[in-house]
Short mmCIF file of C-alpha atoms and ligand atoms in Angstrom, two decimals:
data_model
loop_
_atom_site.label_atom_id
_atom_site.label_comp_id
_atom_site.label_asym_id
_atom_site.label_seq_id
_atom_site.Cartn_x
_atom_site.Cartn_y
_atom_site.Cartn_z
CA UNK A 1380 -0.90 -23.29 -22.01
CA UNK A 1381 -2.06 -19.85 -21.05
CA UNK A 1382 1.05 -17.93 -22.02
CA UNK A 1383 3.55 -20.43 -23.38
CA UNK A 1384 6.22 -18.95 -21.12
CA UNK A 1385 9.20 -21.04 -20.12
CA UNK A 1386 8.15 -20.83 -16.47
CA UNK A 1387 4.68 -22.10 -17.30
CA UNK A 1388 6.15 -24.97 -19.35
CA UNK A 1389 8.59 -25.97 -16.62
CA UNK A 1390 5.87 -26.00 -13.98
CA UNK A 1391 3.19 -27.67 -16.07
CA UNK A 1392 5.56 -30.44 -17.10
CA UNK A 1393 6.09 -31.26 -13.45
CA UNK A 1394 9.63 -29.98 -12.99
CA UNK A 1395 10.67 -28.36 -9.73
CA UNK A 1396 10.95 -24.73 -10.82
CA UNK A 1397 13.61 -22.19 -9.93
CA UNK A 1398 13.02 -18.47 -10.21
CA UNK A 1399 15.32 -15.70 -9.09
CA UNK A 1400 15.06 -11.99 -8.63
CA UNK A 1401 16.65 -9.11 -10.49
CA UNK A 1402 16.27 -5.62 -9.12
CA UNK A 1403 16.43 -2.80 -11.70
CA UNK A 1404 19.02 -0.09 -11.02
CA UNK A 1405 18.41 3.33 -9.48
CA UNK A 1406 19.54 4.83 -12.76
CA UNK A 1407 18.97 4.20 -16.45
CA UNK A 1408 22.11 2.15 -17.01
CA UNK A 1409 21.24 -0.92 -19.11
CA UNK A 1410 24.65 -2.45 -18.49
CA UNK A 1411 23.83 -3.05 -14.83
CA UNK A 1412 20.81 -5.06 -15.92
CA UNK A 1413 22.74 -6.93 -18.62
CA UNK A 1414 25.45 -7.92 -16.16
CA UNK A 1415 22.95 -9.26 -13.67
CA UNK A 1416 21.14 -11.13 -16.45
CA UNK A 1417 24.41 -12.74 -17.56
CA UNK A 1418 25.04 -13.96 -14.02
CA UNK A 1419 21.57 -15.49 -13.69
CA UNK A 1420 21.17 -16.95 -17.18
CA UNK A 1421 20.99 -20.73 -17.16
CA UNK A 1422 20.45 -20.91 -13.40
CA UNK A 1423 16.76 -19.96 -13.18
CA UNK A 1424 13.73 -20.66 -15.34
CA UNK A 1425 12.65 -17.04 -15.09
CA UNK A 1426 13.62 -13.99 -13.07
CA UNK A 1427 11.35 -11.55 -11.30
CA UNK A 1428 11.86 -7.93 -12.19
CA UNK A 1429 10.76 -5.83 -9.24
CA UNK A 1430 8.48 -2.83 -9.67
CA UNK A 1431 9.99 0.04 -7.68
CA UNK A 1432 10.46 -2.34 -4.79
CA UNK A 1433 10.05 -0.86 -1.31
CA UNK A 1434 8.71 2.22 -3.08
CA UNK A 1435 12.15 3.34 -4.24
CA UNK A 1436 12.34 4.73 -7.75
CA UNK A 1437 14.18 2.48 -10.19
CA UNK A 1438 14.08 1.72 -13.90
CA UNK A 1439 10.62 0.42 -14.78
CA UNK A 1440 10.02 -3.30 -14.46
CA UNK A 1441 8.73 -3.62 -18.01
CA UNK A 1442 11.70 -1.85 -19.59
CA UNK A 1443 14.10 -3.90 -17.46
CA UNK A 1444 12.20 -7.05 -18.39
CA UNK A 1445 12.71 -6.32 -22.07
CA UNK A 1446 16.46 -5.81 -21.58
CA UNK A 1447 16.64 -9.08 -19.65
CA UNK A 1448 14.69 -10.93 -22.36
CA UNK A 1449 17.12 -9.65 -25.00
CA UNK A 1450 19.85 -11.33 -23.01
CA UNK A 1451 18.02 -14.64 -23.33
CA UNK A 1452 16.61 -14.79 -19.81
CA UNK A 1453 12.87 -14.94 -19.24
CA UNK A 1454 11.43 -12.15 -17.08
CA UNK A 1455 8.53 -12.24 -14.64
CA UNK A 1456 7.41 -8.62 -14.64
CA UNK A 1457 6.11 -7.40 -11.30
CA UNK A 1458 3.23 -4.95 -11.30
CA UNK A 1459 2.01 -3.13 -8.22
CA UNK A 1460 -1.15 -1.11 -7.56
CA UNK A 1461 0.66 1.60 -5.64
CA UNK A 1462 1.63 3.88 -8.50
CA UNK A 1463 -0.92 3.24 -11.24
CA UNK A 1464 -4.67 3.22 -11.50
CA UNK A 1465 -6.57 0.71 -13.62
CA UNK A 1466 -6.09 2.81 -16.74
CA UNK A 1467 -2.31 2.97 -16.43
CA UNK A 1468 -2.00 -0.68 -15.40
CA UNK A 1469 -3.98 -1.97 -18.37
CA UNK A 1470 -2.09 0.28 -20.74
CA UNK A 1471 1.27 -0.88 -19.37
CA UNK A 1472 0.17 -4.50 -19.57
CA UNK A 1473 -0.80 -4.16 -23.22
CA UNK A 1474 2.60 -2.60 -23.84
CA UNK A 1475 4.39 -5.33 -21.90
CA UNK A 1476 2.59 -8.06 -23.83
CA UNK A 1477 3.34 -6.33 -27.13
CA UNK A 1478 7.01 -6.35 -26.13
CA UNK A 1479 6.90 -10.09 -25.52
CA UNK A 1480 6.53 -10.27 -21.73
CA UNK A 1481 4.76 -13.49 -20.74
CA UNK A 1482 4.89 -13.75 -16.94
CA UNK A 1483 3.28 -11.27 -14.63
CA UNK A 1484 3.37 -11.09 -10.85
CA UNK A 1485 0.49 -9.06 -9.41
CA UNK A 1486 1.09 -7.22 -6.16
CA UNK A 1487 -0.59 -4.54 -4.09
CA UNK A 1488 2.86 -3.06 -3.45
CA UNK A 1489 4.76 -1.69 -0.49
CA UNK A 1490 3.29 1.55 0.81
CA UNK A 1491 4.92 4.72 -0.53
CA UNK A 1492 5.82 5.77 3.02
CA UNK A 1493 8.42 2.93 3.06
CA UNK A 1494 10.42 4.37 0.18
CA UNK A 1495 12.39 7.39 -0.98
CA UNK A 1496 9.39 9.55 -1.92
CA UNK A 1497 7.23 9.30 1.19
CA UNK A 1498 5.52 12.55 0.14
CA UNK A 1499 3.97 10.83 -2.89
CA UNK A 1500 0.23 10.33 -3.23
CA UNK A 1501 -0.49 6.61 -3.32
CA UNK A 1502 -2.92 5.26 -5.91
CA UNK A 1503 -4.33 1.90 -4.72
CA UNK A 1504 -7.25 2.07 -7.12
CA UNK A 1505 -7.17 -1.75 -7.10
CA UNK A 1506 -5.70 -4.28 -4.70
CA UNK A 1507 -3.68 -7.32 -5.77
CA UNK A 1508 -6.72 -9.59 -5.94
CA UNK A 1509 -8.66 -7.15 -8.11
CA UNK A 1510 -5.57 -6.78 -10.30
CA UNK A 1511 -5.31 -10.56 -10.77
CA UNK A 1512 -9.01 -10.69 -11.63
CA UNK A 1513 -8.60 -7.90 -14.17
CA UNK A 1514 -5.58 -9.52 -15.86
CA UNK A 1515 -7.36 -12.87 -16.05
CA UNK A 1516 -10.41 -11.29 -17.69
CA UNK A 1517 -8.21 -9.40 -20.12
CA UNK A 1518 -6.64 -12.69 -21.16
CA UNK A 1519 -9.53 -15.16 -20.97
CA UNK A 1520 -12.48 -12.91 -21.84
CA UNK A 1521 -10.59 -10.38 -23.97
CA UNK A 1522 -12.17 -7.65 -21.92
CA UNK A 1523 -10.93 -4.49 -20.34
CA UNK A 1524 -11.87 -3.88 -16.73
CA UNK A 1525 -14.75 -1.67 -17.90
CA UNK A 1526 -16.16 -4.54 -19.94
CA UNK A 1527 -15.19 -3.28 -23.39
CA UNK A 1528 -13.69 -5.85 -25.73
CA UNK A 1529 -10.22 -5.89 -27.21
CA UNK A 1530 -9.09 -7.57 -30.42
CA UNK A 1531 -5.73 -8.97 -29.30
CA UNK A 1532 -5.47 -9.95 -25.65
CA UNK A 1533 -2.33 -10.00 -23.46
CA UNK A 1534 -1.51 -13.62 -22.65
CA UNK A 1535 0.19 -13.68 -19.29
CA UNK A 1536 1.05 -16.52 -16.95
CA UNK A 1537 -0.41 -14.90 -13.83
CA UNK A 1538 1.34 -14.97 -10.50
CA UNK A 1539 0.83 -13.53 -7.05
CA UNK A 1540 2.67 -13.31 -3.77
CA UNK A 1541 1.77 -14.82 -0.41
CA UNK A 1542 3.19 -14.18 3.02
CA UNK A 1543 2.87 -17.10 5.44
CA UNK A 1544 4.35 -14.89 8.18
CA UNK A 1545 1.84 -12.07 8.09
CA UNK A 1546 -1.20 -11.80 10.34
CA UNK A 1547 -3.93 -12.85 10.83
CA UNK A 1548 -2.35 -16.23 10.02
CA UNK A 1549 -5.62 -17.98 9.08
CA UNK A 1550 -6.81 -15.07 7.01
CA UNK A 1551 -3.60 -15.10 4.96
CA UNK A 1552 -4.55 -18.58 3.72
CA UNK A 1553 -8.09 -17.40 2.89
CA UNK A 1554 -6.49 -14.55 1.03
CA UNK A 1555 -4.35 -17.00 -0.94
CA UNK A 1556 -7.53 -18.88 -1.85
CA UNK A 1557 -9.04 -15.62 -3.12
CA UNK A 1558 -5.97 -15.00 -5.24
CA UNK A 1559 -6.26 -18.46 -6.74
CA UNK A 1560 -9.97 -17.95 -7.43
CA UNK A 1561 -9.17 -14.60 -9.02
CA UNK A 1562 -6.73 -16.31 -11.38
CA UNK A 1563 -3.29 -16.70 -9.81
CA UNK A 1564 -1.60 -19.65 -11.52
CA UNK A 1565 1.61 -19.47 -9.54
CA UNK A 1566 2.50 -18.11 -6.13
CA UNK A 1567 5.84 -16.91 -4.83
CA UNK A 1568 6.08 -16.67 -1.07
CA UNK A 1569 7.82 -14.25 1.21
CA UNK A 1570 11.36 -15.23 2.25
CA UNK A 1571 11.19 -18.28 4.49
CA UNK A 1572 13.44 -18.50 7.54
CA UNK A 1573 10.88 -19.98 9.91
CA UNK A 1574 10.39 -23.33 8.17
CA UNK A 1575 8.21 -24.73 10.91
CA UNK A 1576 5.66 -21.94 10.47
CA UNK A 1577 5.81 -22.28 6.68
CA UNK A 1578 5.11 -26.00 7.04
CA UNK A 1579 2.04 -25.21 9.16
CA UNK A 1580 0.88 -22.76 6.54
CA UNK A 1581 1.40 -25.33 3.77
CA UNK A 1582 -0.69 -27.79 5.76
CA UNK A 1583 -3.59 -25.32 5.68
CA UNK A 1584 -2.93 -24.72 1.99
CA UNK A 1585 -3.18 -28.46 1.32
CA UNK A 1586 -6.31 -28.80 3.44
CA UNK A 1587 -7.94 -26.26 1.16
CA UNK A 1588 -6.54 -28.05 -1.90
CA UNK A 1589 -4.85 -24.88 -3.10
CA UNK A 1590 -1.57 -26.63 -3.99
CA UNK A 1591 -3.49 -28.48 -6.68
CA UNK A 1592 -4.91 -25.32 -8.19
CA UNK A 1593 -1.77 -23.20 -8.23
CA UNK A 1594 2.00 -23.74 -8.27
CA UNK A 1595 3.58 -22.66 -5.01
CA UNK A 1596 7.18 -21.48 -5.18
CA UNK A 1597 8.82 -21.16 -1.77
CA UNK A 1598 10.75 -17.93 -1.29
CA UNK A 1599 14.34 -18.42 -0.07
CA UNK A 1600 17.42 -16.26 0.08
CA UNK A 1601 20.92 -16.15 1.50
CA UNK A 1602 21.71 -13.66 4.27
CA UNK A 1603 25.16 -12.05 4.25
CA UNK A 1604 25.66 -11.39 7.95
CA UNK A 1605 24.14 -11.50 11.41
CA UNK A 1606 23.60 -7.75 11.12
CA UNK A 1607 21.56 -8.20 7.94
CA UNK A 1608 19.52 -10.95 9.63
CA UNK A 1609 18.88 -8.72 12.62
CA UNK A 1610 17.81 -5.89 10.36
CA UNK A 1611 15.31 -8.14 8.55
CA UNK A 1612 14.05 -9.49 11.85
CA UNK A 1613 13.43 -6.09 13.38
CA UNK A 1614 12.95 -3.61 10.57
CA UNK A 1615 11.39 -5.28 7.55
CA UNK A 1616 7.60 -5.53 7.61
CA UNK A 1617 6.19 -9.00 7.11
CA UNK A 1618 9.43 -10.90 7.85
CA UNK A 1619 9.93 -13.69 10.38
CA UNK A 1620 13.58 -14.38 11.16
CA UNK A 1621 13.94 -16.66 14.20
CA UNK A 1622 16.63 -15.85 16.76
CA UNK A 1623 18.56 -19.09 15.97
CA UNK A 1624 19.22 -17.80 12.45
CA UNK A 1625 20.81 -14.62 13.78
CA UNK A 1626 22.83 -16.66 16.27
CA UNK A 1627 23.99 -19.14 13.63
CA UNK A 1628 25.32 -16.31 11.45
CA UNK A 1629 26.79 -14.57 14.46
CA UNK A 1630 28.74 -17.69 15.43
CA UNK A 1631 30.05 -18.38 11.91
CA UNK A 1632 33.66 -17.61 11.05
CA UNK A 1633 32.64 -16.96 7.42
CA UNK A 1634 29.11 -15.52 7.65
CA UNK A 1635 28.62 -15.28 3.87
CA UNK A 1636 29.44 -18.95 3.39
CA UNK A 1637 27.18 -19.76 6.34
CA UNK A 1638 24.40 -17.66 4.79
CA UNK A 1639 24.55 -19.77 1.65
CA UNK A 1640 24.70 -22.98 3.68
CA UNK A 1641 21.64 -21.83 5.62
CA UNK A 1642 19.79 -21.10 2.39
CA UNK A 1643 20.66 -24.59 1.11
CA UNK A 1644 19.37 -26.14 4.33
CA UNK A 1645 16.09 -24.27 3.97
CA UNK A 1646 15.76 -25.31 0.31
CA UNK A 1647 16.20 -28.93 1.34
CA UNK A 1648 13.54 -28.63 4.03
CA UNK A 1649 10.94 -26.79 1.95
CA UNK A 1650 11.47 -29.15 -1.01
CA UNK A 1651 10.37 -31.99 1.20
CA UNK A 1652 7.04 -30.30 1.97
CA UNK A 1653 4.15 -31.62 -0.07
CA UNK A 1654 2.74 -29.03 -2.44
CA UNK A 1655 5.90 -26.99 -2.98
CA UNK A 1656 6.38 -26.77 -6.76
CA UNK A 1657 9.59 -24.80 -6.85
CA UNK A 1658 11.70 -22.18 -5.20
CA UNK A 1659 12.08 -18.48 -5.69
CA UNK A 1660 15.61 -17.33 -4.78
CA UNK A 1661 15.79 -13.75 -3.65
CA UNK A 1662 19.46 -12.79 -3.45
CA UNK A 1663 18.96 -9.06 -3.49
CA UNK A 1664 22.10 -7.26 -4.67
CA UNK A 1665 23.85 -10.62 -4.36
CA UNK A 1666 22.90 -12.20 -7.69
CA UNK A 1667 26.25 -14.00 -7.84
CA UNK A 1668 25.06 -16.28 -5.03
CA UNK A 1669 22.29 -17.75 -7.19
CA UNK A 1670 24.43 -19.99 -9.45
CA UNK A 1671 26.19 -21.47 -6.44
CA UNK A 1672 22.93 -22.08 -4.60
CA UNK A 1673 21.26 -23.67 -7.64
CA UNK A 1674 24.31 -25.86 -8.23
CA UNK A 1675 24.79 -27.02 -4.64
CA UNK A 1676 21.04 -27.61 -4.19
CA UNK A 1677 21.21 -30.02 -7.14
CA UNK A 1678 18.84 -27.95 -9.24
CA UNK A 1679 21.03 -27.86 -12.35
CA UNK A 1680 20.88 -28.10 -15.27
CA UNK A 1681 17.59 -26.28 -15.70
CA UNK A 1682 15.18 -28.14 -18.01
CA UNK A 1683 15.03 -27.07 -21.65
CA UNK A 1684 11.47 -27.41 -22.93
CA UNK A 1685 10.24 -26.53 -26.41
CA UNK B 802 -16.92 14.75 13.03
CA UNK B 803 -14.26 16.77 11.26
CA UNK B 804 -10.94 16.66 13.09
CA UNK B 805 -8.49 19.52 12.78
CA UNK B 806 -5.33 20.73 14.41
CA UNK B 807 -3.97 24.24 14.76
CA UNK B 808 -1.13 25.20 12.45
CA UNK B 809 2.23 25.87 14.11
CA UNK B 810 2.44 29.43 15.42
CA UNK B 811 5.39 30.24 13.13
CA UNK B 812 3.28 29.49 10.07
CA UNK B 813 0.35 31.56 11.36
CA UNK B 814 2.70 34.42 12.13
CA UNK B 815 4.05 34.23 8.60
CA UNK B 816 0.69 34.11 6.84
CA UNK B 817 -0.70 37.03 8.84
CA UNK B 818 2.41 39.23 8.69
CA UNK B 819 1.16 41.50 5.90
CA UNK B 820 -2.28 42.16 7.40
CA UNK B 821 -3.14 45.08 9.62
CA UNK B 822 -6.51 44.40 11.23
CA UNK B 823 -7.20 40.74 11.78
CA UNK B 824 -10.39 39.01 12.81
CA UNK B 825 -9.84 35.57 14.31
CA UNK B 826 -12.99 33.60 13.63
CA UNK B 827 -13.60 30.42 15.59
CA UNK B 828 -16.20 27.73 15.07
CA UNK B 829 -18.03 26.03 17.92
CA UNK B 830 -18.87 22.74 16.21
CA UNK B 831 -16.64 19.77 15.23
CA UNK B 832 -13.34 21.58 15.52
CA UNK B 833 -14.25 22.86 18.98
CA UNK B 834 -15.05 19.34 20.16
CA UNK B 835 -11.57 18.27 19.07
CA UNK B 836 -10.07 21.25 20.90
CA UNK B 837 -8.76 23.05 17.84
CA UNK B 838 -11.23 25.93 18.05
CA UNK B 839 -13.80 27.56 20.35
CA UNK B 840 -13.74 30.57 22.72
CA UNK B 841 -10.61 29.56 24.58
CA UNK B 842 -8.58 28.51 21.53
CA UNK B 843 -9.46 31.73 19.74
CA UNK B 844 -8.48 33.80 22.80
CA UNK B 845 -5.17 31.97 23.16
CA UNK B 846 -4.21 32.46 19.53
CA UNK B 847 -5.32 36.11 19.64
CA UNK B 848 -3.14 36.91 22.63
CA UNK B 849 -0.15 35.01 21.23
CA UNK B 850 -0.47 36.92 18.00
CA UNK B 851 -0.94 40.28 19.72
CA UNK B 852 2.23 39.77 21.73
CA UNK B 853 4.24 38.64 18.74
CA UNK B 854 3.03 41.50 16.57
CA UNK B 855 3.86 44.00 19.27
CA UNK B 856 7.39 42.61 19.43
CA UNK B 857 7.64 42.77 15.65
CA UNK B 858 6.40 46.39 15.69
CA UNK B 859 3.33 45.60 13.60
CA UNK B 860 0.31 47.88 13.84
CA UNK B 861 -3.36 47.00 13.81
CA UNK B 862 -6.09 45.40 15.90
CA UNK B 863 -6.84 41.75 16.51
CA UNK B 864 -10.54 40.99 17.06
CA UNK B 865 -12.15 37.71 18.07
CA UNK B 866 -15.42 36.05 17.22
CA UNK B 867 -16.81 32.52 17.58
CA UNK B 868 -20.01 31.34 16.00
CA UNK B 869 -22.00 28.15 16.11
CA UNK B 870 -20.98 26.89 12.70
CA UNK B 871 -18.70 28.53 10.20
CA UNK B 872 -20.02 26.36 7.37
CA UNK B 873 -23.50 27.89 7.21
CA UNK B 874 -24.37 31.16 5.54
CA UNK B 875 -26.76 32.38 8.27
CA UNK B 876 -24.15 32.16 11.01
CA UNK B 877 -21.39 33.58 8.86
CA UNK B 878 -23.49 36.48 7.58
CA UNK B 879 -24.12 37.51 11.19
CA UNK B 880 -20.38 38.27 11.48
CA UNK B 881 -20.57 41.01 8.87
CA UNK B 882 -20.01 44.02 11.22
CA UNK B 883 -16.78 42.66 12.61
CA UNK B 884 -15.63 41.49 9.19
CA UNK B 885 -16.03 45.01 7.75
CA UNK B 886 -13.30 46.33 10.06
CA UNK B 887 -10.76 43.61 9.27
CA UNK B 888 -8.38 43.20 6.31
CA UNK B 889 -7.90 39.53 7.04
CA UNK B 890 -10.15 36.90 8.58
CA UNK B 891 -8.06 34.21 10.20
CA UNK B 892 -10.36 31.24 10.35
CA UNK B 893 -10.14 28.69 13.12
CA UNK B 894 -12.64 26.43 11.39
CA UNK B 895 -12.18 23.47 9.08
CA UNK B 896 -11.49 24.01 5.38
CA UNK B 897 -15.21 24.20 4.76
CA UNK B 898 -15.54 27.12 7.16
CA UNK B 899 -12.65 29.00 5.57
CA UNK B 900 -14.27 28.59 2.16
CA UNK B 901 -17.63 29.75 3.46
CA UNK B 902 -15.97 32.96 4.66
CA UNK B 903 -14.21 33.43 1.32
CA UNK B 904 -17.48 33.03 -0.52
CA UNK B 905 -19.63 35.22 1.75
CA UNK B 906 -17.04 37.99 1.99
CA UNK B 907 -15.60 38.10 -1.51
CA UNK B 908 -13.56 41.27 -0.89
CA UNK B 909 -11.84 40.04 2.27
CA UNK B 910 -8.93 37.65 2.69
CA UNK B 911 -9.84 34.47 4.56
CA UNK B 912 -6.86 32.37 5.68
CA UNK B 913 -6.76 29.05 7.54
CA UNK B 914 -5.29 28.83 11.04
CA UNK B 915 -6.06 25.11 11.23
CA UNK B 916 -5.02 22.07 9.26
CA UNK B 917 -8.15 20.08 8.54
CA UNK B 918 -7.25 16.43 9.02
CA UNK B 919 -10.03 13.91 8.60
CA UNK B 920 -13.44 12.60 9.54
CA UNK B 921 -13.02 10.69 12.74
CA UNK B 922 -13.63 10.60 16.45
CA UNK B 923 -11.92 10.72 19.84
CA UNK B 924 -10.83 7.24 20.89
CA UNK B 925 -9.17 8.16 24.18
CA UNK B 926 -8.50 11.48 25.91
CA UNK B 927 -6.37 13.56 23.58
CA UNK B 928 -6.38 11.05 20.70
CA UNK B 929 -8.53 11.26 17.59
CA UNK B 930 -8.50 8.69 14.80
CA UNK B 931 -9.69 8.63 11.21
CA UNK B 932 -12.78 6.60 10.35
CA UNK B 933 -14.24 7.62 7.02
CA UNK B 934 -12.99 9.02 3.73
CA UNK B 935 -16.41 9.89 2.38
CA UNK B 936 -15.99 7.49 -0.54
CA UNK B 937 -19.61 8.03 -1.53
CA UNK B 938 -20.68 4.38 -1.44
CA UNK B 939 -20.51 2.90 2.01
CA UNK B 940 -19.58 -0.76 2.40
CA UNK B 941 -19.41 -0.98 6.19
CA UNK B 942 -22.08 -3.69 6.22
CA UNK B 943 -19.60 -5.96 4.41
CA UNK B 944 -16.65 -5.36 6.69
CA UNK B 945 -17.96 -5.64 10.22
CA UNK B 946 -18.52 -1.92 10.60
CA UNK B 947 -14.82 -1.10 10.17
CA UNK B 948 -13.87 0.84 7.08
CA UNK B 949 -11.15 -0.68 4.86
CA UNK B 950 -11.05 2.42 2.67
CA UNK B 951 -10.08 4.76 5.48
CA UNK B 952 -8.49 2.37 7.96
CA UNK B 953 -6.27 0.26 5.72
CA UNK B 954 -3.28 2.32 4.58
CA UNK B 955 -3.70 0.91 1.07
CA UNK B 956 -7.52 0.96 1.03
CA UNK B 957 -7.43 -2.75 0.24
CA UNK B 958 -10.81 -4.39 -0.13
CA UNK B 959 -9.60 -7.98 0.07
CA UNK B 960 -6.88 -7.39 2.66
CA UNK B 961 -4.76 -7.75 4.70
CA UNK B 962 -1.49 -7.24 2.86
CA UNK B 963 1.68 -9.14 3.71
CA UNK B 964 2.88 -6.32 5.93
CA UNK B 965 0.32 -6.85 8.67
CA UNK B 966 2.01 -8.21 11.80
CA UNK B 967 0.90 -8.34 15.41
CA UNK B 968 -2.17 -6.23 14.61
CA UNK B 969 -0.10 -3.34 13.31
CA UNK B 970 0.22 -1.81 9.87
CA UNK B 971 3.46 -1.91 7.87
CA UNK B 972 3.30 1.86 7.51
CA UNK B 973 3.74 2.66 11.19
CA UNK B 974 3.60 0.58 14.36
CA UNK B 975 1.29 3.27 15.79
CA UNK B 976 -1.34 2.42 13.16
CA UNK B 977 -3.66 -0.50 13.83
CA UNK B 978 -4.00 -2.75 10.78
CA UNK B 979 -7.55 -2.10 9.59
CA UNK B 980 -7.84 -5.63 8.27
CA UNK B 981 -6.80 -7.18 11.56
CA UNK B 982 -9.63 -5.17 13.16
CA UNK B 983 -12.08 -6.32 10.49
CA UNK B 984 -10.96 -9.93 10.93
CA UNK B 985 -11.33 -9.80 14.71
CA UNK B 986 -14.76 -8.22 14.54
CA UNK B 987 -16.12 -10.61 11.91
CA UNK B 988 -14.72 -13.55 13.78
CA UNK B 989 -16.50 -12.33 16.94
CA UNK B 990 -19.73 -12.02 14.95
CA UNK B 991 -19.22 -15.49 13.45
CA UNK B 992 -19.16 -14.00 9.95
CA UNK B 993 -15.69 -14.91 8.73
CA UNK B 994 -17.18 -16.52 5.63
CA UNK B 995 -17.89 -12.98 4.41
CA UNK B 996 -14.15 -12.63 3.85
CA UNK B 997 -13.98 -15.53 1.40
CA UNK B 998 -15.96 -13.58 -1.21
CA UNK B 999 -13.83 -11.53 -3.55
CA UNK B 1000 -14.72 -7.88 -3.33
CA UNK B 1001 -14.53 -6.60 -6.89
CA UNK B 1002 -12.84 -3.36 -7.80
CA UNK B 1003 -14.60 -0.37 -6.31
CA UNK B 1004 -16.40 2.24 -8.33
CA UNK B 1005 -14.46 5.29 -7.21
CA UNK B 1006 -16.57 7.65 -9.29
CA UNK B 1007 -18.73 8.23 -6.21
CA UNK B 1008 -15.64 9.44 -4.34
CA UNK B 1009 -13.65 12.59 -4.94
CA UNK B 1010 -12.21 10.80 -8.01
CA UNK B 1011 -15.48 11.65 -9.74
CA UNK B 1012 -14.79 15.34 -9.24
CA UNK B 1013 -16.10 17.63 -6.47
CA UNK B 1014 -19.42 16.20 -5.39
CA UNK B 1015 -22.82 17.57 -4.51
CA UNK B 1016 -25.92 16.19 -2.90
CA UNK B 1017 -29.36 17.28 -4.07
CA UNK B 1018 -32.50 16.61 -2.08
CA UNK B 1019 -35.63 17.57 -3.97
CA UNK B 1020 -37.68 17.49 -0.77
CA UNK B 1021 -35.49 20.16 0.83
CA UNK B 1022 -35.69 22.55 -2.15
CA UNK B 1023 -37.78 25.69 -2.04
S1 LIG C 2485 -16.93 2.80 3.05
FE1 LIG C 2485 -16.75 4.92 2.30
S2 LIG C 2485 -18.49 6.00 3.23
FE2 LIG C 2485 -18.27 4.07 4.37
S3 LIG C 2485 -16.95 4.58 6.10
FE3 LIG C 2485 -15.60 3.91 4.46
S4 LIG C 2485 -14.99 5.74 3.36
FE4 LIG C 2485 -16.76 6.25 4.64
S1 LIG C 2486 -0.82 -3.68 7.21
FE1 LIG C 2486 -3.05 -3.73 7.32
S2 LIG C 2486 -3.70 -1.57 7.32
FE2 LIG C 2486 -1.57 -1.61 6.69
S3 LIG C 2486 -1.69 -1.63 4.46
FE3 LIG C 2486 -1.52 -3.78 5.11
S4 LIG C 2486 -3.63 -4.49 5.30
FE4 LIG C 2486 -3.70 -2.26 5.20
#
C-alpha cells in the first residue's frame, strides 16, 4: 500500500472501481460542496476534485477535498501545472497530505486562454509527467524536487489522465507509458463516446503491458441533450463525440433519460474490454445522475474494505 | 530575428500628444525585415502623425531618421544632432532599441512605436511565427529541431497534451501543435524512440526566470 486510500484498496483488491467527479463552486460556499458530497456518498469509491477546471477560478481543490472528506467521502485531489511552479506545488502537496488527502491526480492543466482569466500568465514550470515524477520521489525517496530530504513524506496514491482521442494517436500511448514509468498508479481517461477507438487504444495499451502496471479507469459521463453533445463534439478540445451519439439524443423523446441509457451502454461496453479496472463517471453539474448510473450499471453496493 | 508590429495609430497619437518636437527613429535590421520599420515605415508614420497633429492644432516638428541598428551604441550615438532638437524620440525599433536610446540619451524621452513580439521568422508572405524563447539552454537536438518551449503553448517537454487534435493546438485552431510537429519530424528521421525517454524538469534558471541575463566573452574584452 502506497497511501492506504480507499481507492487504492478497492483497486488493489481486484474490485472494479468507481470514481466520480465533484467540481468546486465559483464561490466560497461550503454548502454547495457538502450537498454534492451527500449525493455522491456511497456511490463512488472516491471523487475527483477538479483544480480550476477549464482555467475558471473556483474554490481550491485541496480545500474542497477537505470539506468532502469531512462528509465521509474520499477525495482525489487534482493538481495542475498551469498555476503553480514547483515550489508552490510541493508546498500545497505537503499541506494536502497534512490535511489527510491520500489520492492525487497529476495534470498539466487546460491552458489559461480557455478560461475566465485569459490575460493570466501561465506557469507550466513542470508538465504532468515531471509532476508525477516529483510526487513519486517525494513519497518514495523522501526528497524534494531539488534533492533535499524531508522528514515526513506525503503518501499519495498517484494518478494521471490519458486521452485516447488526442493526436498523434500512437504518441498518446507512448505518453501513457511515460506517465506509468514516472509513477502513475492509476489512470483516468477522457470521456469515452467513441468506444471503438477506445478499444483500439486499449489494445495498444495491452500490447505494451501497461494495464498490468497501472489501473485504468475508463472515463464515462451522461449527456443531457443533443445540443450538449454537439457542443462537446465541436467546441471542447480533445473530445471525440461520434455523429450517431448526437443523432441518438436528437431522436429521443426524453433526452436526459436517453443520455443516462447511453452512458450505461458505454459502461457495459468498456467493462468488457480487457485491462479496464474501473470507471470514472464525469457528470459535471449533474451529480444526481451518478447514483442512478451506478445502481443501474450493477456497481452497487461499493465494497467496504478495512 | 526579432519580430515586431507597429502599435495602433490611436495609441501612438496618445503617447505622443504631450510632446512638441518628435524624432521618429527607425531601425534597418530585424524589424525592417518584418516590415515594422525602415525608411518607408518611418515616413508613413511621420506623415500620419503630422496630419493628425495639424488637425489637433498641435505645434512642433516631426523629424525622421533610420539607422542600421538601434541596439548598438555607435549607430545610436551618431543620431545625437537630430536628438538634440527633439523632446521625444519615438522609436520604431524593438524594445532593445528603445532602451538603447533611453540609455544613450538620458535627458530625452524615448517611447516605443512598436510592440516587440518574439524571436521568429517569416513562414509565408506576410506571416511570421515564433520559434525561440531564449530559454538559455537549447534542447533542439532532442526534439527534432522543433522547440517545445516556444512552440507548445504549455512548454511541455514530454508532450503532447490531451488537447492536441488534427495537428492543432487546444489554444487556437490557428496554432500548429508543436508536439505534432516534433512527432512528425522525428518519425521522418526514424527517431521516435527519442520520445520514450522522460525529459526531466527543466532548469529554468538559465531563462529569464533566473533574472535578467548577461553573456560575457573574455576573448572579446578589451
Ligand atoms: S530550447 Fe530554448 S534556446 Fe532552444 S529554441 Fe527553444 S527556447 Fe530557444
Ligand atoms: S495542443 Fe500541442 S501545442 Fe497545444 S498545449 Fe497541447 S501539446 Fe502543446
